[in-house]
PDB file of C-alpha atoms in Angstrom:
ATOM      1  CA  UNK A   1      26.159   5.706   2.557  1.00  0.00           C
ATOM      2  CA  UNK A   2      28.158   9.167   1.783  1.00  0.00           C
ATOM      3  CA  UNK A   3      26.407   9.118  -1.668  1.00  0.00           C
ATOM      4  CA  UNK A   4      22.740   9.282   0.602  1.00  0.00           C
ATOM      5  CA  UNK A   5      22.555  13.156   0.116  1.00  0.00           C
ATOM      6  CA  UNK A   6      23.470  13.193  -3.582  1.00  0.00           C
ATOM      7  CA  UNK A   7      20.479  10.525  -4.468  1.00  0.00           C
ATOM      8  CA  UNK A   8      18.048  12.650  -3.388  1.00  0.00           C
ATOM      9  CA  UNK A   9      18.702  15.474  -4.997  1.00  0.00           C
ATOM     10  CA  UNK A  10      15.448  16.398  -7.059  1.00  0.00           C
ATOM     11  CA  UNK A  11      17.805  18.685  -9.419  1.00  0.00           C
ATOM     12  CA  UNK A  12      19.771  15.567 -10.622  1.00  0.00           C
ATOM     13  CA  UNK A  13      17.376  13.374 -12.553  1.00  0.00           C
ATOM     14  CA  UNK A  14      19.451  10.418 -12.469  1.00  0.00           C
ATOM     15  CA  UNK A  15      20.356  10.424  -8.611  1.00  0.00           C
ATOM     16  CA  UNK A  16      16.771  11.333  -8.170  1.00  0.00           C
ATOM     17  CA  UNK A  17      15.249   8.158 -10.379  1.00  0.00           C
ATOM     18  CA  UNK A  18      18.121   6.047  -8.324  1.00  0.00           C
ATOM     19  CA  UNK A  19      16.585   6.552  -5.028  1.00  0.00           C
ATOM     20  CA  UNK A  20      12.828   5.718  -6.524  1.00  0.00           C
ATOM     21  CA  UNK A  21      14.841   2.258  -6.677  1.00  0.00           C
ATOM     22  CA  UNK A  22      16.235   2.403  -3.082  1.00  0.00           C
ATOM     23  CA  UNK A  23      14.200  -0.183  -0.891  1.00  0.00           C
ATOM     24  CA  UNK A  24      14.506  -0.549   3.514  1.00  0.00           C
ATOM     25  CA  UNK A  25      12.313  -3.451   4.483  1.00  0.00           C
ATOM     26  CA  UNK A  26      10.300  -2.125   8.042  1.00  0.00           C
ATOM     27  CA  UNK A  27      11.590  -4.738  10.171  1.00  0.00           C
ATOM     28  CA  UNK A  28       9.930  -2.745  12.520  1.00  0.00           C
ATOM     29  CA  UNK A  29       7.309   0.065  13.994  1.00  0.00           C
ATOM     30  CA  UNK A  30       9.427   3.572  13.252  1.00  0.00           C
ATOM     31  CA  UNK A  31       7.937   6.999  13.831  1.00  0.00           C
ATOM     32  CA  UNK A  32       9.517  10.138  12.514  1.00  0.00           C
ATOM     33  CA  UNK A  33       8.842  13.852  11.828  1.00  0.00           C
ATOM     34  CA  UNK A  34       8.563  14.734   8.298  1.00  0.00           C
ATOM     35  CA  UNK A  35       7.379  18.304   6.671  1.00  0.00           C
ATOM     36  CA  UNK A  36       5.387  17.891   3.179  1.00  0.00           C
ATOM     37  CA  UNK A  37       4.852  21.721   2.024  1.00  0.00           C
ATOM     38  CA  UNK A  38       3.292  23.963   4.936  1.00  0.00           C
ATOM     39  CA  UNK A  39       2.467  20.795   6.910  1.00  0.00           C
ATOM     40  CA  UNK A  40       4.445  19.017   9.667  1.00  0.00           C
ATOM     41  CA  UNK A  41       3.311  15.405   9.528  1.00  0.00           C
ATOM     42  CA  UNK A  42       4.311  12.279  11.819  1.00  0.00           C
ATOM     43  CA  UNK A  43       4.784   9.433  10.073  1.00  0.00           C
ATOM     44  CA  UNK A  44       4.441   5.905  11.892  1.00  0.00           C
ATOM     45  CA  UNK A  45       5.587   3.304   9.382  1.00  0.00           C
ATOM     46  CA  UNK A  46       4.597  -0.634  10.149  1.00  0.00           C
ATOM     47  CA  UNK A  47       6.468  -3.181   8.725  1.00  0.00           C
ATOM     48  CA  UNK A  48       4.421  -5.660   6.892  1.00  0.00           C
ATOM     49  CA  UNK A  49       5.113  -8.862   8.344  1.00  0.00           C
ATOM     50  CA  UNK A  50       2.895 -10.782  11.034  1.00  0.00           C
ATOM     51  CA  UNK A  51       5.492 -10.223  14.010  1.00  0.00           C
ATOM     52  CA  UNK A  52       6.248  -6.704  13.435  1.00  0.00           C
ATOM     53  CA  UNK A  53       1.897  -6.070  13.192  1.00  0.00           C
ATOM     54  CA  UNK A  54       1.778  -7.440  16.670  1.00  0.00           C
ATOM     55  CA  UNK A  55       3.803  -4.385  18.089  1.00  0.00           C
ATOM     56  CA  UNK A  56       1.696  -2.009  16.741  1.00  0.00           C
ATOM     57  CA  UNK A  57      -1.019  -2.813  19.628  1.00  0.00           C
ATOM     58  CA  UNK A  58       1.960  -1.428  21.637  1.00  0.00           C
ATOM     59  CA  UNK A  59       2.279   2.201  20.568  1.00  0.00           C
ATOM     60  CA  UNK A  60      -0.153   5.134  19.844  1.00  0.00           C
ATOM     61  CA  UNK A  61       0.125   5.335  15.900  1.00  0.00           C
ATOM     62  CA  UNK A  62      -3.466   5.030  15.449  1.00  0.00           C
ATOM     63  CA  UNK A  63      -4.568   7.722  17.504  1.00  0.00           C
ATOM     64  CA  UNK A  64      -5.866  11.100  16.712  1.00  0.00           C
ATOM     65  CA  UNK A  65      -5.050  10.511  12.831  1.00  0.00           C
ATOM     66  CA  UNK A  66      -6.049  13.001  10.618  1.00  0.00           C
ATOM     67  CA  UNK A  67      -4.992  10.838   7.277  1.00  0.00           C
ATOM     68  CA  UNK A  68      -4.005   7.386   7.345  1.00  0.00           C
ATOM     69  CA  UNK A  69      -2.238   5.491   4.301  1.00  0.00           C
ATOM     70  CA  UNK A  70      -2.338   1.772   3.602  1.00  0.00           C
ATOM     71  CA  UNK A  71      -0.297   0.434   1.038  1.00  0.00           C
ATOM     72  CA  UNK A  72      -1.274  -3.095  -0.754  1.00  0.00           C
ATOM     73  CA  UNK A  73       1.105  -4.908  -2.869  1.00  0.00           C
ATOM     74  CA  UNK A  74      -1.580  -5.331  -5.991  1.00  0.00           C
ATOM     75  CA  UNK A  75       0.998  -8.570  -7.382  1.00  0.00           C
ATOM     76  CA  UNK A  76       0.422  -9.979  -4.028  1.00  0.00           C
ATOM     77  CA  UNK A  77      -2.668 -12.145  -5.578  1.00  0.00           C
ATOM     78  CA  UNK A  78      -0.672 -14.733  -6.501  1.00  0.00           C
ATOM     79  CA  UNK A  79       2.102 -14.709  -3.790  1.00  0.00           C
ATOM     80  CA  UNK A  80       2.503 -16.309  -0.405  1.00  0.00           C
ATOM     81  CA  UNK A  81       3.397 -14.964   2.946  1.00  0.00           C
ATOM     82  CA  UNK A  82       7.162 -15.740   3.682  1.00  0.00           C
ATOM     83  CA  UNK A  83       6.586 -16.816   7.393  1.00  0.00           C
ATOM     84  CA  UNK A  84       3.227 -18.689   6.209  1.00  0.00           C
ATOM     85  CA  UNK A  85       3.122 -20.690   2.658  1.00  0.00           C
ATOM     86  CA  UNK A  86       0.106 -21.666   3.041  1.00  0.00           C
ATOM     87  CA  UNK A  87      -1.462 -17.624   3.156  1.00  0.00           C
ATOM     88  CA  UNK A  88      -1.922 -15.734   0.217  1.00  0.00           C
ATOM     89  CA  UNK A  89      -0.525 -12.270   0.252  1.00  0.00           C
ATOM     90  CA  UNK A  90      -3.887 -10.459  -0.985  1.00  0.00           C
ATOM     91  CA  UNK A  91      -5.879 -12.271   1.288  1.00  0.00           C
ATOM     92  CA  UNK A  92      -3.743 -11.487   4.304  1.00  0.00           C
ATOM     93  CA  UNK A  93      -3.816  -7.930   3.531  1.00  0.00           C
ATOM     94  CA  UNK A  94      -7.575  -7.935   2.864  1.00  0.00           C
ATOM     95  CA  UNK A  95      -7.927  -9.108   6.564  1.00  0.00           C
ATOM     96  CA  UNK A  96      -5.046  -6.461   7.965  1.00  0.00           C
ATOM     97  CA  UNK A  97      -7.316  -3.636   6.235  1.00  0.00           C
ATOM     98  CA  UNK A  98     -10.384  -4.592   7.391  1.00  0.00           C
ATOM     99  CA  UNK A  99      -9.345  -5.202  10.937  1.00  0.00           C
ATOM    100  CA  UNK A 100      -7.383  -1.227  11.078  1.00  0.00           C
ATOM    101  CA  UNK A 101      -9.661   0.331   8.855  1.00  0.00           C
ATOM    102  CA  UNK A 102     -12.624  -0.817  10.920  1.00  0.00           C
ATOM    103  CA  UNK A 103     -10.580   0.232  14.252  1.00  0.00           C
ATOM    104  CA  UNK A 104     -12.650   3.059  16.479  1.00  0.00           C
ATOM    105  CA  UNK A 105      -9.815   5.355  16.103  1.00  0.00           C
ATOM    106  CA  UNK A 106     -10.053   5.429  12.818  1.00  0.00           C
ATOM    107  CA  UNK A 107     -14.023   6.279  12.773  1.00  0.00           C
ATOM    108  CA  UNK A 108     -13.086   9.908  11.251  1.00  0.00           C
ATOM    109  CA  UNK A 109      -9.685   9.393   9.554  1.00  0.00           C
ATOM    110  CA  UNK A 110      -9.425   9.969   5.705  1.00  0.00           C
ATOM    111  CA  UNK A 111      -7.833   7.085   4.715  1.00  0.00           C
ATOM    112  CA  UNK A 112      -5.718   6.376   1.305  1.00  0.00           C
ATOM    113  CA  UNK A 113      -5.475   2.866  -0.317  1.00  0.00           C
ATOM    114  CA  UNK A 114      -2.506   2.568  -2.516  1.00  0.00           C
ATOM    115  CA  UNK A 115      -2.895  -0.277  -4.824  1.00  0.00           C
ATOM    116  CA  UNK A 116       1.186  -0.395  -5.548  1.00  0.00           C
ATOM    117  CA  UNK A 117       2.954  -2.111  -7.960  1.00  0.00           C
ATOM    118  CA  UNK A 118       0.672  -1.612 -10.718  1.00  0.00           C
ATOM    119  CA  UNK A 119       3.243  -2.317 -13.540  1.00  0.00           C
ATOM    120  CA  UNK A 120       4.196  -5.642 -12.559  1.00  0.00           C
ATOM    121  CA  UNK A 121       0.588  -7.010 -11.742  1.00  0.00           C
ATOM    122  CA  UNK A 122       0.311  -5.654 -15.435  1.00  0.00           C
ATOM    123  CA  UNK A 123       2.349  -8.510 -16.767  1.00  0.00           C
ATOM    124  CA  UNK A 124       1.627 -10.938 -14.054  1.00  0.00           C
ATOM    125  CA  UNK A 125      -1.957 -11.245 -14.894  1.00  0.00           C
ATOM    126  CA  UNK A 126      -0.920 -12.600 -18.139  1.00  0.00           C
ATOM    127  CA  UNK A 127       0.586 -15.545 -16.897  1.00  0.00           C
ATOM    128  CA  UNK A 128      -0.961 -15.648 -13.666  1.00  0.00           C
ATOM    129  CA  UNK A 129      -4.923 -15.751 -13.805  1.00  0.00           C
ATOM    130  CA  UNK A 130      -6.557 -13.735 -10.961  1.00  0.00           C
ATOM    131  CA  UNK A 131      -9.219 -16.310 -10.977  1.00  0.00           C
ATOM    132  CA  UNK A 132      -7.045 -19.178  -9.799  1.00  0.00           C
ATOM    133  CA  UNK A 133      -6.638 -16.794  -6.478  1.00  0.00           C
ATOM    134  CA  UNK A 134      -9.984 -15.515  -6.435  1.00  0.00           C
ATOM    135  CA  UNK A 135     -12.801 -17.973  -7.457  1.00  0.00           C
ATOM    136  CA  UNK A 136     -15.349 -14.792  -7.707  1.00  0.00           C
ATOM    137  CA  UNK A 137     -13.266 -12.574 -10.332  1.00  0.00           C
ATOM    138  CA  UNK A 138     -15.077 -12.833 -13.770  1.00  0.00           C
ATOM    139  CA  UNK A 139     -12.580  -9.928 -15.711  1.00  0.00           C
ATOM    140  CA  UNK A 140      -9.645 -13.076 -17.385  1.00  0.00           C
ATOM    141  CA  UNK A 141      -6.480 -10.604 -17.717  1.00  0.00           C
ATOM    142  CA  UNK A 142      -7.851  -7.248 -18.347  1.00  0.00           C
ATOM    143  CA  UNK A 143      -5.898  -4.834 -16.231  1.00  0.00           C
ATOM    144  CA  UNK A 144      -8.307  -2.469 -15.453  1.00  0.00           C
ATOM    145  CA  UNK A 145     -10.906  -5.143 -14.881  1.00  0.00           C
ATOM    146  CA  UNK A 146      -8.248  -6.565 -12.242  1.00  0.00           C
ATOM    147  CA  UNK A 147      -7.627  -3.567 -10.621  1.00  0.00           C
ATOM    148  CA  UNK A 148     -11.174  -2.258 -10.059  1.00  0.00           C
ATOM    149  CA  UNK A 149     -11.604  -5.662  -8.726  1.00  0.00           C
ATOM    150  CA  UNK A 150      -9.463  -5.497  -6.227  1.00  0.00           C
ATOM    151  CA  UNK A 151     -10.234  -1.848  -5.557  1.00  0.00           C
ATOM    152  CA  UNK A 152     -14.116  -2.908  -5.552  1.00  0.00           C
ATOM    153  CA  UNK A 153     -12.546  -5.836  -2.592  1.00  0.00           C
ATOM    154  CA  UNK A 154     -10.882  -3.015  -0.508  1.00  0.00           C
ATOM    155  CA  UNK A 155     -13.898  -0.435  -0.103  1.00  0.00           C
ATOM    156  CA  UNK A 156     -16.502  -3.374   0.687  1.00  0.00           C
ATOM    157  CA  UNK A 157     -14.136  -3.726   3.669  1.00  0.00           C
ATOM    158  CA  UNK A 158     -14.912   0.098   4.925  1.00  0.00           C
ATOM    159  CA  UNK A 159     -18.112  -0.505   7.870  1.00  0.00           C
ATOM    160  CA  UNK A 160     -17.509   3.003   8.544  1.00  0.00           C
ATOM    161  CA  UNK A 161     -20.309   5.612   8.407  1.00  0.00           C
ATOM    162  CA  UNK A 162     -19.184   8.538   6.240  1.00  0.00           C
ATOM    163  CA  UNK A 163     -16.530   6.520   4.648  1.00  0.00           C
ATOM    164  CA  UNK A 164     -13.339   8.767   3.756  1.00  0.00           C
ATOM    165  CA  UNK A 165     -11.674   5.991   1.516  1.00  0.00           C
ATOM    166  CA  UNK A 166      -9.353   7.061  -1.248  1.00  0.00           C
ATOM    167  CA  UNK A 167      -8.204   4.290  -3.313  1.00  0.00           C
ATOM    168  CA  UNK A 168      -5.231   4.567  -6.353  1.00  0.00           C
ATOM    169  CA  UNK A 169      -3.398   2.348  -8.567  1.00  0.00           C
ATOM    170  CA  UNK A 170      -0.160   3.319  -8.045  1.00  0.00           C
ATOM    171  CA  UNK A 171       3.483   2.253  -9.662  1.00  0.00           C
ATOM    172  CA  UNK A 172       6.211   3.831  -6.583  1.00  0.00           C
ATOM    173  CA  UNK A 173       8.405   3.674  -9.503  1.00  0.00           C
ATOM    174  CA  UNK A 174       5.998   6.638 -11.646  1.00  0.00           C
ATOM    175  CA  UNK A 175       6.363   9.406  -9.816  1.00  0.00           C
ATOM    176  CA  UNK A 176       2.798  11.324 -12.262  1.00  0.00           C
ATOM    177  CA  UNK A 177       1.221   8.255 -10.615  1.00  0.00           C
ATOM    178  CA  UNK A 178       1.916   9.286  -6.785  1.00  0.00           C
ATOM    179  CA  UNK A 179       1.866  12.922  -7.782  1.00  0.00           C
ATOM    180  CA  UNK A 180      -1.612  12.486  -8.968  1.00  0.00           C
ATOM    181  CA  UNK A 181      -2.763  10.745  -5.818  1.00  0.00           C
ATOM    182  CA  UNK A 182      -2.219  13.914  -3.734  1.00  0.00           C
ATOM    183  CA  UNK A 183      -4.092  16.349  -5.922  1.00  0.00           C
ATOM    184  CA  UNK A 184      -7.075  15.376  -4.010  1.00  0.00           C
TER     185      UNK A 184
END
C-alpha cells in the first residue's frame, strides 16, 4: 500500500502500465469526487453482482445525470453468473441495461456503453462459438462481426426518444482504446 502513489505516476511508464493491471472488485455502491480536466465529476460506482444492484434502489446515483457509463464484460457470452450457474453473464447484463437505460431519470442522459475486454473475447471466440450462446448470431468467429453483434444487441435495448447512446469496444488494458472513447 506505500507503493499506491508511485503506481500512478503517469511519468513512470512501468508504474503507470502496473496500475492498468490493479483490479478492486465493487463489493459495493461507492460515490466519490473526482476532477477529469476543467470538470468536477461524481462518480457512483455499482458493483456488478445481483446483491450489490439491489442497493442501488437505495441511493440517488441516477439522478440528475448528465453522462452515465455502463461497462459490459464483452467475454461474458460464454460465462456464468457466480451466485447463479444457470445465468449467462451477457444475458444478465443485457437485462441490467435495458432495465437502467430505460429508467425515467435517464430520459436525457448521454450514456456510454463500454464493450470491455475486447482482447480476450478476441481469442475466446475461437474456441468458444458465439452461436452456442446466442442462437440468432450468424458472424462464426469474426471479431468484428461479434462485436457489432453485440453492439447491434445493446442499442436495440435504448426505448428512449432522442437516444444519446455511445457504444466502444474497449481493452482497459489499451489505454489509445479508452483515450479514443473520450474524443467524442
Amino acid at each position: 500500500m506505500q507503493n499506491l502513489p508511485k503506481i500512478f505516476v503517469r511519468e513512470n511508464p512501468q508504474s503507470y502500465t502496473a496500475s492498468l493491471y490493479a483490479h478492486i472488485k465493487t463489493t459495493g455502491v461507492y460515490r466519490s469526487l473526482a476532477s477529469l480536466g476543467p470538470f468536477d465529476l461524481e462518480v457512483c460506482d455499482v458493483g456488478g453482482s445481483r446483491a450489490v444492484r439491489k442497493k442501488l434502489v437505495h441511493f440517488d446515483c441516477m439522478k440528475d445525470l448528465d453522462y452515465a457509463i455502463y461497462v459490459a464484460d464483452l467475454n461474458g457470452y460464454c460465462q456464468y453468473l457466480q451466485e447463479d450457474l444457470d445465468a449467462n453473464q451477457m444475458w444478465e447484463s443485457l437485462q441490467l441495461f435495458e432495465s437502467l437505460l430505460n429508467l425515467p431519470e435517464l430520459a436525457g442522459t448521454i450514456v456510454f456503453l463500454f464493450l470491455n475486454k475486447a482482447d480476450l473475447f478476441e481469442t475466446t471466440i475461437l474456441r468458444e462459438p458465439i452461436l452456442d450462446y446466442f442462437s440468432d448470431y450468424t458472424g462464426g468467429a469474426d471479431y468484428w462481426k461479434g462485436t457489432q453483434y453485440f453492439a447491434n444487441k445493446f442499442a436495440a435495448l435504448d426505448r428512449r426518444p432522442g437516444k444519446k447512446l455511445h457504444c466502444h469496444v474497449t481493452d482497459s488494458l489499451d489505454t489509445p482504446s479508452f483515450q479514443k472513447a473520450w474524443r467524442l
